[in-house]
Amino acid sequence: MQLKKWVWLLLICTILGGCSRKDGELARTALEYTVVAAENLPEELAELIESQKINECRLTYETDGYLYIVRGYGKQETGGYSITVDECSMLDDTIYVNTTLIGPAQKKDLKKSESYPFIVLKIEQTDKKVSFS
C-alpha cells in the first residue's frame, strides 16, 4: 500500500512539474501596429533610413506620440522582395519584433536592379525597450 502512495505522489509531481512555466516563457501580449509606407514617413526618419539603407538596420524613432520601429535588410541585388511581420508583442518592459525577408517569387525574370527592402511599424509611444529577433 505504501508503494502505491509513492507512485501516485511521484506521478502527480511529474505532471505538475511539466505544467509549470520557466522564466521568459510567459505569454506575450500582441500589439496593434500600422505598417507605414515610405512616402508617409516623417522626413527625419526617412533621411535616417536612407543614410543606413545599404546595411541591415534595426532602429527606433519617436515623434508626435508615436514609436516607429524600423527593420531594414540592406542591399539586395534585385527587387521583388517583401517583408512579413511575424511578431509584434510586449512582455513586461520589452517590445518584441520579429520580421522575415521573403525573396522574389520568380528569379529568372528579375532585372539586376538593386533594392533596399525595409519595413516600418508604427505604435503608440512607450518607454519600453525594443528587442529585434
mmCIF file of N, CA, C and O in Angstrom, residues 12-109:
data_model
loop_
_atom_site.group_PDB
_atom_site.id
_atom_site.type_symbol
_atom_site.label_atom_id
_atom_site.label_comp_id
_atom_site.label_asym_id
_atom_site.label_seq_id
_atom_site.Cartn_x
_atom_site.Cartn_y
_atom_site.Cartn_z
ATOM 1 N N ILE A 12 2.036 12.608 -9.679
ATOM 2 C CA ILE A 12 1.449 13.945 -9.538
ATOM 3 C C ILE A 12 2.528 15.021 -9.624
ATOM 4 O O ILE A 12 2.360 16.032 -10.307
ATOM 5 N N CYS A 13 3.651 14.804 -8.960
ATOM 6 C CA CYS A 13 4.748 15.788 -9.015
ATOM 7 C C CYS A 13 5.285 15.943 -10.434
ATOM 8 O O CYS A 13 5.608 17.044 -10.875
ATOM 9 N N THR A 14 5.385 14.837 -11.158
ATOM 10 C CA THR A 14 5.864 14.894 -12.541
ATOM 11 C C THR A 14 4.901 15.672 -13.418
ATOM 12 O O THR A 14 5.312 16.525 -14.205
ATOM 13 N N ILE A 15 3.623 15.420 -13.262
ATOM 14 C CA ILE A 15 2.616 16.130 -14.058
ATOM 15 C C ILE A 15 2.617 17.609 -13.735
ATOM 16 O O ILE A 15 2.645 18.460 -14.621
ATOM 17 N N LEU A 16 2.604 17.956 -12.460
ATOM 18 C CA LEU A 16 2.598 19.357 -12.067
ATOM 19 C C LEU A 16 3.885 20.057 -12.474
ATOM 20 O O LEU A 16 3.869 21.199 -12.908
ATOM 21 N N GLY A 17 4.993 19.387 -12.366
ATOM 22 C CA GLY A 17 6.274 19.975 -12.777
ATOM 23 C C GLY A 17 6.318 20.237 -14.272
ATOM 24 O O GLY A 17 6.867 21.231 -14.728
ATOM 25 N N GLY A 18 5.679 19.390 -15.060
ATOM 26 C CA GLY A 18 5.655 19.568 -16.505
ATOM 27 C C GLY A 18 4.752 20.691 -16.950
ATOM 28 O O GLY A 18 4.875 21.209 -18.044
ATOM 29 N N CYS A 19 3.842 21.122 -16.103
ATOM 30 C CA CYS A 19 2.908 22.185 -16.455
ATOM 31 C C CYS A 19 3.399 23.571 -16.059
ATOM 32 O O CYS A 19 2.784 24.550 -16.391
ATOM 33 N N SER A 20 4.468 23.629 -15.306
ATOM 34 C CA SER A 20 4.936 24.947 -14.880
ATOM 35 C C SER A 20 5.715 25.621 -15.997
ATOM 36 O O SER A 20 6.276 24.967 -16.865
ATOM 37 N N ARG A 21 5.742 26.954 -15.972
ATOM 38 C CA ARG A 21 6.476 27.721 -16.976
ATOM 39 C C ARG A 21 7.766 28.218 -16.370
ATOM 40 O O ARG A 21 7.814 28.608 -15.212
ATOM 41 N N LYS A 22 8.792 28.243 -17.179
ATOM 42 C CA LYS A 22 10.068 28.800 -16.749
ATOM 43 C C LYS A 22 10.068 30.288 -17.020
ATOM 44 O O LYS A 22 9.288 30.787 -17.824
ATOM 45 N N ASP A 23 10.969 31.016 -16.362
ATOM 46 C CA ASP A 23 11.084 32.448 -16.626
ATOM 47 C C ASP A 23 11.367 32.665 -18.103
ATOM 48 O O ASP A 23 12.118 31.927 -18.718
ATOM 49 N N GLY A 24 10.781 33.694 -18.685
ATOM 50 C CA GLY A 24 10.998 34.003 -20.094
ATOM 51 C C GLY A 24 10.027 33.300 -21.023
ATOM 52 O O GLY A 24 10.039 33.531 -22.211
ATOM 53 N N GLU A 25 9.230 32.382 -20.493
ATOM 54 C CA GLU A 25 8.282 31.665 -21.331
ATOM 55 C C GLU A 25 6.849 32.154 -21.109
ATOM 56 O O GLU A 25 5.911 31.484 -21.475
ATOM 57 N N LEU A 26 6.703 33.294 -20.478
ATOM 58 C CA LEU A 26 5.369 33.829 -20.247
ATOM 59 C C LEU A 26 4.758 34.285 -21.564
ATOM 60 O O LEU A 26 5.465 34.628 -22.499
ATOM 61 N N ALA A 27 3.457 34.297 -21.607
ATOM 62 C CA ALA A 27 2.764 34.698 -22.827
ATOM 63 C C ALA A 27 2.961 36.191 -23.084
ATOM 64 O O ALA A 27 2.804 37.013 -22.189
ATOM 65 N N ARG A 28 3.313 36.515 -24.307
ATOM 66 C CA ARG A 28 3.455 37.908 -24.710
ATOM 67 C C ARG A 28 2.116 38.417 -25.215
ATOM 68 O O ARG A 28 1.320 37.679 -25.780
ATOM 69 N N THR A 29 1.897 39.717 -25.042
ATOM 70 C CA THR A 29 0.668 40.347 -25.488
ATOM 71 C C THR A 29 0.891 40.955 -26.868
ATOM 72 O O THR A 29 1.801 41.754 -27.050
ATOM 73 N N ALA A 30 0.068 40.572 -27.826
ATOM 74 C CA ALA A 30 0.179 41.119 -29.182
ATOM 75 C C ALA A 30 -0.126 42.611 -29.161
ATOM 76 O O ALA A 30 -1.029 43.057 -28.453
ATOM 77 N N LEU A 31 0.646 43.374 -29.925
ATOM 78 C CA LEU A 31 0.454 44.816 -30.025
ATOM 79 C C LEU A 31 -0.172 45.174 -31.360
ATOM 80 O O LEU A 31 0.139 44.564 -32.382
ATOM 81 N N GLU A 32 -1.022 46.172 -31.341
ATOM 82 C CA GLU A 32 -1.557 46.697 -32.593
ATOM 83 C C GLU A 32 -0.514 47.632 -33.199
ATOM 84 O O GLU A 32 0.108 48.417 -32.488
ATOM 85 N N TYR A 33 -0.338 47.545 -34.497
ATOM 86 C CA TYR A 33 0.640 48.378 -35.195
ATOM 87 C C TYR A 33 0.122 48.696 -36.585
ATOM 88 O O TYR A 33 -0.793 48.057 -37.085
ATOM 89 N N THR A 34 0.740 49.705 -37.165
ATOM 90 C CA THR A 34 0.451 50.082 -38.541
ATOM 91 C C THR A 34 1.749 49.996 -39.317
ATOM 92 O O THR A 34 2.792 50.464 -38.842
ATOM 93 N N VAL A 35 1.715 49.400 -40.498
ATOM 94 C CA VAL A 35 2.878 49.412 -41.381
ATOM 95 C C VAL A 35 2.815 50.726 -42.156
ATOM 96 O O VAL A 35 1.801 51.043 -42.780
ATOM 97 N N VAL A 36 3.900 51.495 -42.082
ATOM 98 C CA VAL A 36 3.928 52.823 -42.686
ATOM 99 C C VAL A 36 4.661 52.771 -44.029
ATOM 100 O O VAL A 36 5.794 52.293 -44.104
ATOM 101 N N ALA A 37 4.015 53.261 -45.060
ATOM 102 C CA ALA A 37 4.626 53.332 -46.389
ATOM 103 C C ALA A 37 5.733 54.388 -46.389
ATOM 104 O O ALA A 37 5.666 55.372 -45.641
ATOM 105 N N ALA A 38 6.734 54.200 -47.221
ATOM 106 C CA ALA A 38 7.888 55.102 -47.281
ATOM 107 C C ALA A 38 7.474 56.554 -47.490
ATOM 108 O O ALA A 38 8.038 57.464 -46.875
ATOM 109 N N GLU A 39 6.470 56.791 -48.318
ATOM 110 C CA GLU A 39 6.059 58.169 -48.610
ATOM 111 C C GLU A 39 5.327 58.835 -47.435
ATOM 112 O O GLU A 39 5.129 60.046 -47.431
ATOM 113 N N ASN A 40 4.949 58.055 -46.429
ATOM 114 C CA ASN A 40 4.240 58.612 -45.271
ATOM 115 C C ASN A 40 5.109 58.734 -44.021
ATOM 116 O O ASN A 40 4.594 59.041 -42.940
ATOM 117 N N LEU A 41 6.388 58.502 -44.160
ATOM 118 C CA LEU A 41 7.292 58.576 -43.021
ATOM 119 C C LEU A 41 7.593 60.025 -42.651
ATOM 120 O O LEU A 41 7.648 60.888 -43.538
ATOM 121 N N PRO A 42 7.844 60.287 -41.370
ATOM 122 C CA PRO A 42 8.348 61.615 -41.008
ATOM 123 C C PRO A 42 9.659 61.866 -41.749
ATOM 124 O O PRO A 42 10.467 60.948 -41.940
ATOM 125 N N GLU A 43 9.866 63.094 -42.191
ATOM 126 C CA GLU A 43 11.022 63.421 -43.035
ATOM 127 C C GLU A 43 12.349 63.017 -42.400
ATOM 128 O O GLU A 43 13.207 62.430 -43.059
ATOM 129 N N GLU A 44 12.510 63.306 -41.130
ATOM 130 C CA GLU A 44 13.776 62.984 -40.457
ATOM 131 C C GLU A 44 14.016 61.469 -40.422
ATOM 132 O O GLU A 44 15.133 61.002 -40.612
ATOM 133 N N LEU A 45 12.973 60.688 -40.199
ATOM 134 C CA LEU A 45 13.110 59.236 -40.198
ATOM 135 C C LEU A 45 13.440 58.721 -41.591
ATOM 136 O O LEU A 45 14.296 57.848 -41.753
ATOM 137 N N ALA A 46 12.799 59.262 -42.603
ATOM 138 C CA ALA A 46 13.089 58.859 -43.988
ATOM 139 C C ALA A 46 14.561 59.106 -44.319
ATOM 140 O O ALA A 46 15.219 58.271 -44.944
ATOM 141 N N GLU A 47 15.092 60.250 -43.875
ATOM 142 C CA GLU A 47 16.509 60.560 -44.112
ATOM 143 C C GLU A 47 17.421 59.602 -43.360
ATOM 144 O O GLU A 47 18.454 59.177 -43.881
ATOM 145 N N LEU A 48 17.048 59.235 -42.147
ATOM 146 C CA LEU A 48 17.828 58.297 -41.356
ATOM 147 C C LEU A 48 17.873 56.919 -42.027
ATOM 148 O O LEU A 48 18.932 56.297 -42.141
ATOM 149 N N ILE A 49 16.740 56.466 -42.505
ATOM 150 C CA ILE A 49 16.680 55.179 -43.206
ATOM 151 C C ILE A 49 17.524 55.237 -44.476
ATOM 152 O O ILE A 49 18.277 54.317 -44.779
ATOM 153 N N GLU A 50 17.399 56.318 -45.222
ATOM 154 C CA GLU A 50 18.175 56.486 -46.458
ATOM 155 C C GLU A 50 19.673 56.407 -46.177
ATOM 156 O O GLU A 50 20.427 55.790 -46.938
ATOM 157 N N SER A 51 20.107 57.000 -45.086
ATOM 158 C CA SER A 51 21.542 57.018 -44.774
ATOM 159 C C SER A 51 22.061 55.655 -44.317
ATOM 160 O O SER A 51 23.259 55.410 -44.364
ATOM 161 N N GLN A 52 21.165 54.767 -43.896
ATOM 162 C CA GLN A 52 21.588 53.463 -43.391
ATOM 163 C C GLN A 52 21.124 52.298 -44.247
ATOM 164 O O GLN A 52 21.307 51.140 -43.875
ATOM 165 N N LYS A 53 20.535 52.562 -45.382
ATOM 166 C CA LYS A 53 19.871 51.515 -46.163
ATOM 167 C C LYS A 53 20.803 50.458 -46.751
ATOM 168 O O LYS A 53 20.370 49.342 -47.007
ATOM 169 N N ILE A 54 22.068 50.757 -46.951
ATOM 170 C CA ILE A 54 22.993 49.804 -47.566
ATOM 171 C C ILE A 54 23.201 48.584 -46.672
ATOM 172 O O ILE A 54 23.335 47.466 -47.156
ATOM 173 N N ASN A 55 23.224 48.790 -45.371
ATOM 174 C CA ASN A 55 23.452 47.696 -44.424
ATOM 175 C C ASN A 55 22.156 47.340 -43.705
ATOM 176 O O ASN A 55 21.225 48.137 -43.653
ATOM 177 N N GLU A 56 22.128 46.150 -43.126
ATOM 178 C CA GLU A 56 20.987 45.788 -42.301
ATOM 179 C C GLU A 56 20.878 46.777 -41.151
ATOM 180 O O GLU A 56 21.891 47.239 -40.637
ATOM 181 N N CYS A 57 19.656 47.105 -40.773
ATOM 182 C CA CYS A 57 19.492 48.020 -39.642
ATOM 183 C C CYS A 57 18.262 47.656 -38.828
ATOM 184 O O CYS A 57 17.302 47.090 -39.335
ATOM 185 N N ARG A 58 18.357 47.981 -37.570
ATOM 186 C CA ARG A 58 17.266 47.834 -36.610
ATOM 187 C C ARG A 58 17.293 49.110 -35.791
ATOM 188 O O ARG A 58 18.253 49.358 -35.070
ATOM 189 N N LEU A 59 16.265 49.917 -35.906
ATOM 190 C CA LEU A 59 16.263 51.169 -35.170
ATOM 191 C C LEU A 59 14.863 51.582 -34.778
ATOM 192 O O LEU A 59 13.882 51.068 -35.311
ATOM 193 N N THR A 60 14.819 52.510 -33.832
ATOM 194 C CA THR A 60 13.549 53.074 -33.404
ATOM 195 C C THR A 60 13.632 54.591 -33.498
ATOM 196 O O THR A 60 14.720 55.170 -33.443
ATOM 197 N N TYR A 61 12.468 55.199 -33.634
ATOM 198 C CA TYR A 61 12.387 56.654 -33.781
ATOM 199 C C TYR A 61 11.082 57.105 -33.137
ATOM 200 O O TYR A 61 10.029 56.523 -33.391
ATOM 201 N N GLU A 62 11.139 58.126 -32.307
ATOM 202 C CA GLU A 62 9.950 58.635 -31.628
ATOM 203 C C GLU A 62 9.643 60.057 -32.068
ATOM 204 O O GLU A 62 10.545 60.892 -32.149
ATOM 205 N N THR A 63 8.362 60.315 -32.344
ATOM 206 C CA THR A 63 7.908 61.668 -32.649
ATOM 207 C C THR A 63 6.392 61.731 -32.547
ATOM 208 O O THR A 63 5.693 60.739 -32.839
ATOM 209 N N ASP A 64 5.890 62.861 -32.137
ATOM 210 C CA ASP A 64 4.448 63.140 -32.102
ATOM 211 C C ASP A 64 3.617 62.057 -31.424
ATOM 212 O O ASP A 64 2.510 61.735 -31.870
ATOM 213 N N GLY A 65 4.135 61.463 -30.350
ATOM 214 C CA GLY A 65 3.378 60.470 -29.604
ATOM 215 C C GLY A 65 3.404 59.072 -30.193
ATOM 216 O O GLY A 65 2.643 58.203 -29.758
ATOM 217 N N TYR A 66 4.268 58.834 -31.176
ATOM 218 C CA TYR A 66 4.365 57.516 -31.806
ATOM 219 C C TYR A 66 5.800 57.002 -31.763
ATOM 220 O O TYR A 66 6.762 57.771 -31.772
ATOM 221 N N LEU A 67 5.917 55.674 -31.739
ATOM 222 C CA LEU A 67 7.197 54.996 -31.842
ATOM 223 C C LEU A 67 7.223 54.286 -33.195
ATOM 224 O O LEU A 67 6.310 53.515 -33.511
ATOM 225 N N TYR A 68 8.246 54.569 -33.981
ATOM 226 C CA TYR A 68 8.441 53.920 -35.273
ATOM 227 C C TYR A 68 9.536 52.879 -35.098
ATOM 228 O O TYR A 68 10.628 53.195 -34.620
ATOM 229 N N ILE A 69 9.242 51.654 -35.480
ATOM 230 C CA ILE A 69 10.185 50.548 -35.365
ATOM 231 C C ILE A 69 10.589 50.147 -36.775
ATOM 232 O O ILE A 69 9.748 49.774 -37.592
ATOM 233 N N VAL A 70 11.890 50.240 -37.065
ATOM 234 C CA VAL A 70 12.386 50.038 -38.426
ATOM 235 C C VAL A 70 13.255 48.791 -38.478
ATOM 236 O O VAL A 70 14.158 48.606 -37.664
ATOM 237 N N ARG A 71 12.992 47.953 -39.473
ATOM 238 C CA ARG A 71 13.842 46.791 -39.749
ATOM 239 C C ARG A 71 14.201 46.845 -41.223
ATOM 240 O O ARG A 71 13.344 46.713 -42.096
ATOM 241 N N GLY A 72 15.486 47.089 -41.506
ATOM 242 C CA GLY A 72 15.980 47.133 -42.877
ATOM 243 C C GLY A 72 16.865 45.936 -43.159
ATOM 244 O O GLY A 72 17.590 45.467 -42.277
ATOM 245 N N TYR A 73 16.816 45.440 -44.374
ATOM 246 C CA TYR A 73 17.567 44.242 -44.740
ATOM 247 C C TYR A 73 18.775 44.521 -45.626
ATOM 248 O O TYR A 73 19.383 43.613 -46.154
ATOM 249 N N GLY A 74 19.115 45.787 -45.798
ATOM 250 C CA GLY A 74 20.313 46.122 -46.557
ATOM 251 C C GLY A 74 20.165 45.927 -48.054
ATOM 252 O O GLY A 74 19.081 45.681 -48.582
ATOM 253 N N LYS A 75 21.283 46.056 -48.726
ATOM 254 C CA LYS A 75 21.313 45.992 -50.188
ATOM 255 C C LYS A 75 21.030 44.576 -50.685
ATOM 256 O O LYS A 75 21.644 43.608 -50.244
ATOM 257 N N GLN A 76 20.096 44.488 -51.632
ATOM 258 C CA GLN A 76 19.777 43.234 -52.317
ATOM 259 C C GLN A 76 20.059 43.442 -53.802
ATOM 260 O O GLN A 76 19.924 44.544 -54.321
ATOM 261 N N GLU A 77 20.447 42.404 -54.482
ATOM 262 C CA GLU A 77 20.855 42.504 -55.888
ATOM 263 C C GLU A 77 19.693 42.750 -56.846
ATOM 264 O O GLU A 77 19.899 43.214 -57.961
ATOM 265 N N THR A 78 18.481 42.410 -56.420
ATOM 266 C CA THR A 78 17.308 42.592 -57.282
ATOM 267 C C THR A 78 16.161 43.187 -56.470
ATOM 268 O O THR A 78 16.251 43.333 -55.255
ATOM 269 N N GLY A 79 15.075 43.475 -57.145
ATOM 270 C CA GLY A 79 13.850 43.903 -56.483
ATOM 271 C C GLY A 79 12.954 42.701 -56.246
ATOM 272 O O GLY A 79 13.372 41.557 -56.418
ATOM 273 N N GLY A 80 11.718 42.947 -55.886
ATOM 274 C CA GLY A 80 10.746 41.876 -55.728
ATOM 275 C C GLY A 80 10.677 41.275 -54.344
ATOM 276 O O GLY A 80 10.005 40.266 -54.142
ATOM 277 N N TYR A 81 11.333 41.868 -53.376
ATOM 278 C CA TYR A 81 11.312 41.342 -52.017
ATOM 279 C C TYR A 81 10.096 41.861 -51.257
ATOM 280 O O TYR A 81 9.585 42.935 -51.543
ATOM 281 N N SER A 82 9.685 41.093 -50.275
ATOM 282 C CA SER A 82 8.641 41.547 -49.351
ATOM 283 C C SER A 82 9.064 41.163 -47.938
ATOM 284 O O SER A 82 9.966 40.351 -47.743
ATOM 285 N N ILE A 83 8.411 41.768 -46.965
ATOM 286 C CA ILE A 83 8.746 41.526 -45.568
ATOM 287 C C ILE A 83 7.457 41.213 -44.823
ATOM 288 O O ILE A 83 6.458 41.921 -44.974
ATOM 289 N N THR A 84 7.488 40.160 -44.028
ATOM 290 C CA THR A 84 6.342 39.829 -43.193
ATOM 291 C C THR A 84 6.663 40.148 -41.733
ATOM 292 O O THR A 84 7.817 40.077 -41.315
ATOM 293 N N VAL A 85 5.635 40.513 -40.991
ATOM 294 C CA VAL A 85 5.772 40.741 -39.552
ATOM 295 C C VAL A 85 5.315 39.455 -38.874
ATOM 296 O O VAL A 85 4.137 39.111 -38.908
ATOM 297 N N ASP A 86 6.261 38.754 -38.284
ATOM 298 C CA ASP A 86 5.950 37.500 -37.607
ATOM 299 C C ASP A 86 5.494 37.732 -36.171
ATOM 300 O O ASP A 86 4.721 36.946 -35.630
ATOM 301 N N GLU A 87 5.996 38.807 -35.578
ATOM 302 C CA GLU A 87 5.621 39.110 -34.199
ATOM 303 C C GLU A 87 5.816 40.588 -33.911
ATOM 304 O O GLU A 87 6.812 41.186 -34.310
ATOM 305 N N CYS A 88 4.866 41.154 -33.215
ATOM 306 C CA CYS A 88 4.983 42.485 -32.613
ATOM 307 C C CYS A 88 4.198 42.374 -31.319
ATOM 308 O O CYS A 88 2.972 42.430 -31.312
ATOM 309 N N SER A 89 4.936 42.137 -30.224
ATOM 310 C CA SER A 89 4.278 41.853 -28.956
ATOM 311 C C SER A 89 5.026 42.502 -27.805
ATOM 312 O O SER A 89 6.118 43.053 -27.977
ATOM 313 N N MET A 90 4.433 42.386 -26.624
ATOM 314 C CA MET A 90 5.015 43.019 -25.452
ATOM 315 C C MET A 90 4.986 42.044 -24.282
ATOM 316 O O MET A 90 4.049 41.256 -24.127
ATOM 317 N N LEU A 91 6.035 42.093 -23.484
ATOM 318 C CA LEU A 91 6.095 41.358 -22.229
ATOM 319 C C LEU A 91 6.910 42.194 -21.267
ATOM 320 O O LEU A 91 8.054 42.567 -21.572
ATOM 321 N N ASP A 92 6.309 42.518 -20.149
ATOM 322 C CA ASP A 92 6.950 43.350 -19.128
ATOM 323 C C ASP A 92 7.402 44.677 -19.724
ATOM 324 O O ASP A 92 6.585 45.428 -20.215
ATOM 325 N N ASP A 93 8.706 44.933 -19.749
ATOM 326 C CA ASP A 93 9.217 46.229 -20.220
ATOM 327 C C ASP A 93 9.841 46.156 -21.603
ATOM 328 O O ASP A 93 10.633 47.009 -21.980
ATOM 329 N N THR A 94 9.484 45.133 -22.389
ATOM 330 C CA THR A 94 10.100 44.935 -23.696
ATOM 331 C C THR A 94 9.063 44.703 -24.784
ATOM 332 O O THR A 94 8.087 43.982 -24.579
ATOM 333 N N ILE A 95 9.305 45.319 -25.932
ATOM 334 C CA ILE A 95 8.520 45.071 -27.143
ATOM 335 C C ILE A 95 9.355 44.150 -28.022
ATOM 336 O O ILE A 95 10.535 44.420 -28.271
ATOM 337 N N TYR A 96 8.758 43.084 -28.487
ATOM 338 C CA TYR A 96 9.446 42.097 -29.315
ATOM 339 C C TYR A 96 8.963 42.223 -30.757
ATOM 340 O O TYR A 96 7.761 42.191 -31.015
ATOM 341 N N VAL A 97 9.920 42.361 -31.666
ATOM 342 C CA VAL A 97 9.596 42.479 -33.084
ATOM 343 C C VAL A 97 10.398 41.431 -33.846
ATOM 344 O O VAL A 97 11.614 41.328 -33.701
ATOM 345 N N ASN A 98 9.687 40.659 -34.657
ATOM 346 C CA ASN A 98 10.332 39.644 -35.479
ATOM 347 C C ASN A 98 9.749 39.743 -36.888
ATOM 348 O O ASN A 98 8.529 39.699 -37.061
ATOM 349 N N THR A 99 10.614 39.914 -37.870
ATOM 350 C CA THR A 99 10.191 40.013 -39.271
ATOM 351 C C THR A 99 10.977 39.021 -40.118
ATOM 352 O O THR A 99 12.021 38.524 -39.698
ATOM 353 N N THR A 100 10.471 38.766 -41.308
ATOM 354 C CA THR A 100 11.140 37.854 -42.235
ATOM 355 C C THR A 100 11.193 38.490 -43.617
ATOM 356 O O THR A 100 10.174 38.991 -44.100
ATOM 357 N N LEU A 101 12.365 38.442 -44.233
ATOM 358 C CA LEU A 101 12.530 38.902 -45.612
ATOM 359 C C LEU A 101 12.187 37.742 -46.537
ATOM 360 O O LEU A 101 12.729 36.645 -46.397
ATOM 361 N N ILE A 102 11.285 37.996 -47.470
ATOM 362 C CA ILE A 102 10.865 36.972 -48.430
ATOM 363 C C ILE A 102 11.395 37.359 -49.798
ATOM 364 O O ILE A 102 11.163 38.479 -50.269
ATOM 365 N N GLY A 103 12.096 36.436 -50.415
ATOM 366 C CA GLY A 103 12.719 36.695 -51.711
ATOM 367 C C GLY A 103 11.721 36.795 -52.845
ATOM 368 O O GLY A 103 10.539 36.471 -52.690
ATOM 369 N N PRO A 104 12.196 37.254 -53.989
ATOM 370 C CA PRO A 104 11.330 37.389 -55.166
ATOM 371 C C PRO A 104 10.727 36.044 -55.570
ATOM 372 O O PRO A 104 11.376 35.012 -55.445
ATOM 373 N N ALA A 105 9.505 36.081 -56.065
ATOM 374 C CA ALA A 105 8.810 34.856 -56.456
ATOM 375 C C ALA A 105 9.457 34.198 -57.676
ATOM 376 O O ALA A 105 9.655 33.000 -57.702
ATOM 377 N N GLN A 106 9.777 34.995 -58.689
ATOM 378 C CA GLN A 106 10.373 34.455 -59.913
ATOM 379 C C GLN A 106 11.720 35.117 -60.145
ATOM 380 O O GLN A 106 11.788 36.290 -60.497
ATOM 381 N N LYS A 107 12.785 34.370 -59.969
ATOM 382 C CA LYS A 107 14.122 34.939 -60.094
ATOM 383 C C LYS A 107 14.571 35.085 -61.541
ATOM 384 O O LYS A 107 15.388 35.934 -61.852
ATOM 385 N N LYS A 108 14.029 34.298 -62.443
ATOM 386 C CA LYS A 108 14.522 34.319 -63.820
ATOM 387 C C LYS A 108 14.141 35.594 -64.576
ATOM 388 O O LYS A 108 14.834 36.005 -65.476
ATOM 389 N N ASP A 109 13.035 36.233 -64.228
ATOM 390 C CA ASP A 109 12.587 37.426 -64.939
ATOM 391 C C ASP A 109 12.989 38.733 -64.258
ATOM 392 O O ASP A 109 12.587 39.801 -64.702
#
